[in-house]
Coordinates of C-alpha atoms and ligand atoms in Angstrom, one line a residue:
M1 CA 29.8 54.3 -48.6
T2 CA 27.9 52.6 -51.4
P3 CA 24.1 52.9 -50.9
L4 CA 21.9 50.0 -52.0
E5 CA 19.3 50.7 -54.7
Q6 CA 15.6 50.2 -54.8
V7 CA 15.2 48.8 -51.3
P8 CA 11.5 48.1 -50.4
L9 CA 10.5 50.1 -47.3
A10 CA 7.2 48.3 -46.4
S11 CA 9.0 45.8 -44.1
Y12 CA 10.8 48.7 -42.3
C13 CA 7.5 50.3 -41.4
T14 CA 4.9 49.2 -38.9
M15 CA 2.1 50.1 -41.3
G16 CA 3.7 47.7 -43.8
V17 CA 2.8 49.6 -47.0
G18 CA 4.7 51.7 -49.5
G19 CA 7.3 51.3 -52.2
A20 CA 11.0 51.3 -52.4
A21 CA 13.8 53.8 -51.5
R22 CA 15.7 54.8 -54.6
F23 CA 18.9 54.7 -52.5
F24 CA 19.3 53.2 -49.0
V25 CA 22.1 53.1 -46.4
E26 CA 22.2 52.1 -42.8
A27 CA 24.6 54.2 -40.6
H28 CA 26.3 52.5 -37.7
D29 CA 28.5 55.4 -36.9
E30 CA 28.4 59.2 -37.0
A31 CA 30.9 59.4 -39.9
T32 CA 28.6 57.4 -42.1
V33 CA 25.7 59.8 -41.2
L34 CA 27.8 62.8 -42.3
E35 CA 29.0 60.9 -45.4
A36 CA 25.4 60.0 -46.4
L37 CA 24.3 63.6 -46.1
A38 CA 27.2 64.8 -48.2
W39 CA 26.5 62.0 -50.8
A40 CA 22.9 63.0 -51.2
E41 CA 23.7 66.7 -51.3
R42 CA 26.3 66.2 -54.1
R43 CA 23.6 64.5 -56.2
G44 CA 20.9 67.1 -55.3
L45 CA 18.9 64.4 -53.7
P46 CA 16.8 64.6 -50.5
C47 CA 18.0 62.4 -47.6
R48 CA 15.3 61.1 -45.2
V49 CA 16.0 59.5 -41.9
L50 CA 14.4 56.2 -41.0
G51 CA 14.0 55.0 -37.4
G52 CA 11.7 52.2 -36.5
G53 CA 9.2 53.2 -39.2
S54 CA 6.4 53.4 -36.6
N55 CA 5.2 56.8 -37.4
L56 CA 5.6 56.8 -41.1
V57 CA 3.4 56.2 -44.2
V58 CA 5.5 55.7 -47.4
A59 CA 3.8 56.3 -50.7
D60 CA 3.1 53.4 -53.0
P61 CA 5.7 54.5 -55.7
G62 CA 8.3 54.8 -52.9
T63 CA 10.6 57.7 -52.3
D64 CA 13.2 59.4 -54.5
G65 CA 16.6 60.3 -52.9
L66 CA 18.4 58.5 -50.1
V67 CA 16.9 56.9 -47.1
L68 CA 19.3 56.8 -44.1
R69 CA 18.4 54.1 -41.7
M70 CA 19.6 55.1 -38.2
G71 CA 21.7 52.3 -36.8
L72 CA 23.8 54.1 -34.2
R73 CA 24.0 52.2 -30.9
G74 CA 25.3 52.8 -27.4
V75 CA 24.1 53.9 -24.0
S76 CA 26.1 55.7 -21.3
T77 CA 25.2 56.9 -17.9
R78 CA 26.7 59.5 -15.6
P79 CA 25.6 60.3 -12.0
S80 CA 24.9 64.0 -11.3
R81 CA 23.8 65.2 -7.9
A82 CA 20.4 63.5 -7.2
A83 CA 20.0 62.4 -10.8
V84 CA 21.5 60.2 -13.5
E85 CA 22.3 61.5 -16.9
L86 CA 21.4 58.8 -19.4
T87 CA 22.6 59.3 -23.0
A88 CA 21.4 56.9 -25.7
A89 CA 22.4 56.8 -29.4
A90 CA 19.6 57.4 -31.9
G91 CA 19.4 53.8 -33.1
E92 CA 18.7 52.3 -29.7
P93 CA 15.3 50.6 -29.4
W94 CA 13.2 52.9 -27.3
D95 CA 11.3 50.4 -25.2
E96 CA 14.5 48.5 -24.3
L97 CA 15.9 51.8 -22.8
V98 CA 12.7 52.3 -20.8
R99 CA 12.7 48.7 -19.5
Q100 CA 16.3 49.0 -18.4
S101 CA 15.7 52.4 -16.7
V102 CA 12.7 51.0 -14.9
E103 CA 14.7 47.9 -13.7
R104 CA 17.4 50.1 -12.4
G105 CA 14.9 52.2 -10.4
W106 CA 15.4 55.4 -12.4
A107 CA 12.2 57.4 -12.6
G108 CA 11.2 59.5 -15.6
L109 CA 10.4 57.2 -18.5
E110 CA 8.1 54.6 -16.9
C111 CA 4.8 55.8 -18.5
L112 CA 6.4 55.8 -21.9
S113 CA 6.7 52.0 -21.8
G114 CA 5.7 50.0 -24.9
I115 CA 6.0 52.8 -27.5
P116 CA 7.6 51.4 -30.6
G117 CA 10.5 53.0 -32.5
L118 CA 14.0 54.2 -31.8
V119 CA 15.5 56.7 -29.4
G120 CA 16.3 59.3 -32.1
A121 CA 12.7 59.8 -33.0
T122 CA 11.5 60.5 -29.5
P123 CA 12.3 64.2 -29.6
I124 CA 10.8 64.6 -33.1
Q125 CA 7.2 64.5 -31.9
N126 CA 7.9 64.8 -28.2
V127 CA 6.7 61.3 -27.7
G128 CA 4.2 61.0 -24.9
A129 CA 1.7 58.7 -23.2
Y130 CA -0.1 58.2 -19.9
G131 CA 0.9 61.6 -18.4
Q132 CA 4.6 61.7 -19.4
E133 CA 6.4 63.2 -22.4
V134 CA 10.1 63.0 -23.3
S135 CA 10.4 66.7 -22.9
D136 CA 9.9 66.1 -19.1
T137 CA 13.4 64.5 -19.0
V138 CA 15.3 65.4 -22.2
T139 CA 18.4 67.4 -21.3
A140 CA 20.2 67.5 -24.7
V141 CA 19.8 66.4 -28.3
R142 CA 23.0 65.8 -30.2
A143 CA 22.3 66.3 -33.9
V144 CA 23.8 67.1 -37.3
D145 CA 22.6 70.5 -38.4
R146 CA 22.1 70.0 -42.1
N147 CA 22.4 73.8 -42.8
T148 CA 26.0 73.8 -41.6
R149 CA 26.7 70.0 -41.7
R150 CA 28.1 70.4 -38.2
I151 CA 27.3 68.4 -35.1
V152 CA 25.5 70.6 -32.5
T153 CA 23.9 70.0 -29.1
L154 CA 20.5 71.4 -28.6
A155 CA 19.3 72.3 -25.1
P156 CA 15.6 71.8 -24.3
P157 CA 14.6 75.4 -25.0
D158 CA 16.1 75.1 -28.5
C159 CA 14.0 72.0 -29.2
G160 CA 10.6 73.9 -29.1
F161 CA 8.8 71.0 -27.4
A162 CA 5.0 71.1 -27.5
Y163 CA 2.2 68.6 -27.5
R164 CA 3.3 66.0 -30.1
D165 CA 5.5 68.6 -31.7
S166 CA 9.0 70.1 -31.7
V167 CA 11.3 72.2 -33.8
F168 CA 12.3 68.9 -35.4
K169 CA 8.8 68.2 -36.6
S170 CA 7.0 71.4 -37.5
G171 CA 9.5 74.2 -36.7
E172 CA 12.4 73.3 -39.0
P173 CA 11.5 69.8 -40.3
D174 CA 14.5 68.0 -41.8
R175 CA 17.0 70.5 -40.5
Y176 CA 18.4 68.1 -37.9
V177 CA 19.5 64.5 -37.9
V178 CA 19.4 63.3 -34.3
L179 CA 22.5 61.3 -33.3
A180 CA 21.8 60.9 -29.6
V181 CA 19.5 62.0 -26.8
G182 CA 20.3 62.8 -23.2
Y183 CA 17.6 62.2 -20.5
R184 CA 17.8 63.2 -16.8
L185 CA 16.3 60.4 -14.6
V186 CA 15.8 60.2 -10.9
P187 CA 17.2 57.2 -9.1
G188 CA 14.7 55.9 -6.5
G189 CA 12.2 58.5 -7.8
A190 CA 8.5 58.1 -7.5
P191 CA 6.6 57.1 -10.7
A192 CA 4.5 59.7 -12.5
L193 CA 0.8 59.0 -11.7
R194 CA -1.0 61.8 -13.6
Y195 CA -3.3 59.8 -15.8
A196 CA -6.7 58.6 -14.4
E197 CA -6.8 55.4 -16.5
L198 CA -3.4 54.4 -15.1
A199 CA -4.4 55.1 -11.5
T200 CA -7.6 53.1 -12.0
H201 CA -5.7 50.2 -13.4
L202 CA -3.2 50.2 -10.5
E203 CA -6.2 50.3 -8.1
S204 CA -7.7 47.3 -9.8
R205 CA -4.5 45.5 -9.1
E206 CA -4.8 46.6 -5.4
I207 CA -1.5 48.5 -5.6
R208 CA -1.5 51.6 -3.4
S209 CA 2.1 52.7 -3.6
P210 CA 3.2 51.6 -7.0
S211 CA 6.8 51.1 -7.9
L212 CA 8.2 52.0 -11.3
T213 CA 7.9 48.3 -12.3
D214 CA 4.2 48.3 -11.3
V215 CA 3.6 51.3 -13.4
R216 CA 5.4 49.9 -16.4
A217 CA 3.4 46.6 -16.0
S218 CA 0.1 48.6 -15.9
V219 CA 1.0 50.8 -18.9
L220 CA 1.9 47.7 -20.9
D221 CA -1.4 46.0 -19.9
I222 CA -3.5 49.0 -20.9
R223 CA -1.6 49.4 -24.1
R224 CA -2.0 45.7 -24.9
S225 CA -5.7 46.0 -24.4
K226 CA -5.8 48.7 -27.0
S227 CA -3.4 47.0 -29.5
M228 CA -1.0 49.9 -28.8
I229 CA 2.1 47.7 -28.5
L230 CA 3.4 45.7 -31.4
E231 CA 2.6 42.0 -31.1
P232 CA 3.1 39.5 -33.9
G233 CA -0.3 37.8 -33.8
D234 CA -2.4 40.9 -33.3
P235 CA -4.8 41.6 -36.2
N236 CA -4.5 45.3 -35.4
R237 CA -0.7 45.3 -35.5
R238 CA -0.2 47.1 -38.8
S239 CA -0.7 50.7 -37.7
C240 CA 1.1 53.9 -36.8
G241 CA -0.6 54.0 -33.4
S242 CA -2.8 57.1 -33.2
F243 CA -3.4 58.3 -36.7
F244 CA -4.5 61.8 -35.6
V245 CA -3.4 64.0 -32.8
N246 CA -5.9 65.2 -30.2
P247 CA -7.1 68.7 -31.3
V248 CA -6.3 71.6 -29.0
L249 CA -8.7 74.5 -29.4
A250 CA -9.1 78.1 -28.3
V251 CA -12.1 78.7 -26.1
E252 CA -14.1 80.4 -29.0
E253 CA -13.5 77.4 -31.2
L254 CA -14.6 75.1 -28.4
V255 CA -17.8 76.9 -28.0
R256 CA -18.6 76.4 -31.7
V257 CA -17.8 72.6 -31.4
E258 CA -19.9 72.3 -28.2
A259 CA -22.8 73.9 -30.0
R260 CA -22.5 71.3 -32.8
A261 CA -22.0 68.5 -30.4
G262 CA -25.5 69.2 -29.0
A263 CA -26.7 66.2 -27.1
D264 CA -23.1 64.8 -27.0
A265 CA -22.3 67.3 -24.3
A266 CA -20.3 64.6 -22.4
M267 CA -17.5 65.2 -24.9
P268 CA -14.1 64.8 -23.1
R269 CA -12.2 68.1 -22.5
W270 CA -8.8 68.6 -21.0
P271 CA -7.9 72.2 -20.1
Q272 CA -4.4 73.1 -21.1
P273 CA -2.0 75.4 -19.2
D274 CA -2.2 78.0 -22.0
G275 CA -6.0 78.3 -21.6
R276 CA -6.8 76.2 -24.6
V277 CA -8.7 72.9 -24.4
K278 CA -7.7 69.5 -25.7
L279 CA -10.4 67.3 -27.1
S280 CA -10.3 63.5 -27.8
A281 CA -9.8 62.8 -31.5
A282 CA -11.0 59.2 -30.8
W283 CA -14.3 60.5 -29.3
L284 CA -14.8 62.8 -32.2
I285 CA -14.2 60.0 -34.7
Q286 CA -16.6 57.7 -32.9
H287 CA -19.3 60.3 -32.6
A288 CA -18.9 61.2 -36.2
G289 CA -20.2 57.7 -36.9
F290 CA -17.2 55.4 -37.1
Q291 CA -17.1 52.1 -35.2
R292 CA -14.1 50.3 -33.9
G293 CA -13.1 47.5 -36.3
E294 CA -15.0 49.1 -39.2
T295 CA -13.3 48.4 -42.5
D296 CA -13.2 49.9 -45.9
G297 CA -11.6 47.4 -48.3
P298 CA -8.2 46.4 -47.0
V299 CA -8.0 49.2 -44.3
G300 CA -10.1 50.2 -41.4
L301 CA -10.1 51.3 -37.7
S302 CA -8.5 49.1 -35.1
S303 CA -11.0 46.8 -33.4
R304 CA -9.6 48.1 -30.1
H305 CA -9.0 51.8 -30.7
T306 CA -10.9 54.3 -32.8
L307 CA -7.8 56.4 -33.3
A308 CA -5.7 53.8 -35.0
I309 CA -6.0 53.2 -38.7
V310 CA -5.0 49.6 -39.5
A311 CA -3.7 48.1 -42.7
H312 CA -4.8 44.5 -43.6
D313 CA -3.7 42.2 -46.4
G314 CA -3.5 43.9 -49.8
A315 CA -3.6 47.5 -48.3
R316 CA -1.7 50.2 -50.1
A317 CA -0.7 53.6 -48.9
T318 CA -3.4 55.1 -51.2
D319 CA -6.1 53.1 -49.4
I320 CA -4.9 54.3 -46.0
I321 CA -4.8 57.9 -47.1
A322 CA -8.2 57.7 -48.7
F323 CA -9.7 56.2 -45.6
A324 CA -8.0 58.8 -43.3
R325 CA -9.4 61.6 -45.6
R326 CA -12.9 60.1 -45.2
V327 CA -12.5 60.0 -41.4
R328 CA -11.2 63.6 -41.3
A329 CA -14.0 64.9 -43.6
R330 CA -16.7 63.3 -41.5
V331 CA -15.3 64.7 -38.3
Q332 CA -15.1 68.1 -39.9
E333 CA -18.6 67.9 -41.2
R334 CA -20.0 66.8 -37.9
F335 CA -18.0 68.9 -35.5
G336 CA -16.2 71.6 -37.6
V337 CA -12.8 70.3 -36.3
R338 CA -10.1 69.5 -38.8
L339 CA -8.0 66.6 -37.5
V340 CA -4.3 66.7 -38.0
P341 CA -2.5 63.4 -38.9
E342 CA 0.2 62.3 -36.5
P343 CA 2.4 60.2 -38.9
V344 CA 4.9 61.6 -41.3
F345 CA 4.3 61.0 -45.0
W346 CA 7.1 60.2 -47.5
G347 CA 6.6 60.6 -51.3
T348 CA 3.1 62.0 -50.9
T349 CA 1.6 65.1 -49.4
G350 CA -0.5 62.9 -47.1
L351 CA -4.1 63.9 -46.6
D352 CA -3.8 67.3 -48.4
Ligands
FAD401 C1 1.4 50.6 -31.9 C2 1.9 52.0 -31.8 C3 1.7 52.8 -30.7 C4 2.3 54.1 -30.6 N1 2.1 54.8 -29.4 C5 2.6 56.0 -29.3 C6 2.4 56.8 -28.1 O1 1.8 56.3 -27.1 N2 2.9 58.0 -28.1 C7 3.6 58.6 -29.1 O2 4.0 59.7 -29.0 N3 3.8 57.9 -30.3 C8 3.3 56.6 -30.4 N4 3.5 55.9 -31.6 C9 4.2 56.6 -32.7 C10 5.7 56.2 -32.8 O3 5.9 55.0 -32.2 C11 6.6 57.3 -32.2 O4 6.3 58.5 -32.8 C12 8.0 56.9 -32.3 O5 8.8 57.8 -31.6 C13 8.5 56.9 -33.8 O6 9.8 56.3 -33.8 P1 10.4 55.6 -35.1 O7 11.9 55.3 -34.7 O8 9.6 54.5 -35.5 O9 10.4 56.8 -36.1 P2 10.1 56.7 -37.7 O10 8.6 56.3 -37.9 O11 11.1 55.9 -38.4 O12 10.2 58.2 -38.1 C14 9.2 59.2 -37.8 C15 9.8 60.6 -38.1 O13 10.9 60.9 -37.3 C16 12.0 61.2 -38.2 N5 13.2 60.6 -37.5 C17 13.3 59.3 -37.0 N6 14.6 59.2 -36.5 C18 15.2 60.4 -36.7 C19 16.5 60.9 -36.3 N7 17.4 60.1 -35.7 N8 16.8 62.1 -36.7 C20 15.9 62.9 -37.3 N9 14.7 62.5 -37.7 C21 14.3 61.3 -37.3 C22 11.7 60.5 -39.5 O14 12.5 61.1 -40.5 C23 10.2 60.7 -39.6 O15 10.0 62.0 -40.0 C24 3.0 54.6 -31.7 C25 3.1 53.9 -32.9 C26 2.6 52.6 -32.9 C27 2.8 51.8 -34.2

């Protein structure tokens, strides 16, 4: 294994900013993943895993160490009682897997249509949208445990799945390199219809008993209307999707926010099973005074979604971070809520 040197990362990331990887290798088999980890360790260098680069902001000077681009491919299926066990290698494109599952009539991933990136990243932040999360269907995560350099299989309770979080993201970040993910899907199962906006869209199409294909089509339509799928001609295409996660507050904190919101008492609130309440980061940003499409030099908000920070020609990672800090500071000043960024930052501490 001979890594390349000084490989520019901007074209590997949907935000399209950032410098080069000091060393870079693409792994098409598990042996190369293990070799890459050993190579970096021998040199005392960090080894970072790159998927589709759709949740990543790379610093302008780039990153030290080795970037391991996940290129493992392969999908297998196994019937089991009333379900099908689908296992996909970490380098499989996520939306292709969703499309094929929907076409085969396997329920469980349909609402996750149109999310960019690769399979291996889906457990990292427990990818979710329109009422589904991968933790609803994940049965196993095959990974290299960097502490022991052994291949392990994590069952769902070991993954620490939570809203946009897992053991892989905040619990023990960088401990595991995901090699493959298993999902349990239901052949002939009904689609998940838990999200009001999705139900309304299906109604507008006069579909009363939607199939998985109908749900996928509606999700893609809604996402397209918000520039939340990657399309070449879209002026909002250079983003990481939502830049901040929706804040989840304890009731006492909510009371304080409501007091500050004053006349804005129509603020959306979603009660959570643990008694806390989720707020809409997009609503908070908008009501802190930001408009869709607003720009600050070469960066700004998407013209179709307040929650997406978009890079335009000439944007650098520092511009994105400065703008995101401004958004966060204004929301904090107006509502007393500190927004948490969703993407991962390489070569910079991000907003802190
Ligand atoms: C337009 C747009 C819409 C989006 N919509 C959604 C949405 O609806 N819901 C949602 O949850 N997310 C959404 N996202 C965010 C993003 O697509 C997902 O988080 C996706 O899973 C990231 O996959 P990736 O392969 O691009 O990961 P990358 O951006 O390459 O990596 C993200 C992080 O995961 C780590 N990682 C990646 N692969 C592995 C691996 N095999 N092993 C260990 N660590 C790994 C990386 O090291 C990094 O820390 C959106 C992004 C965009 C651009």
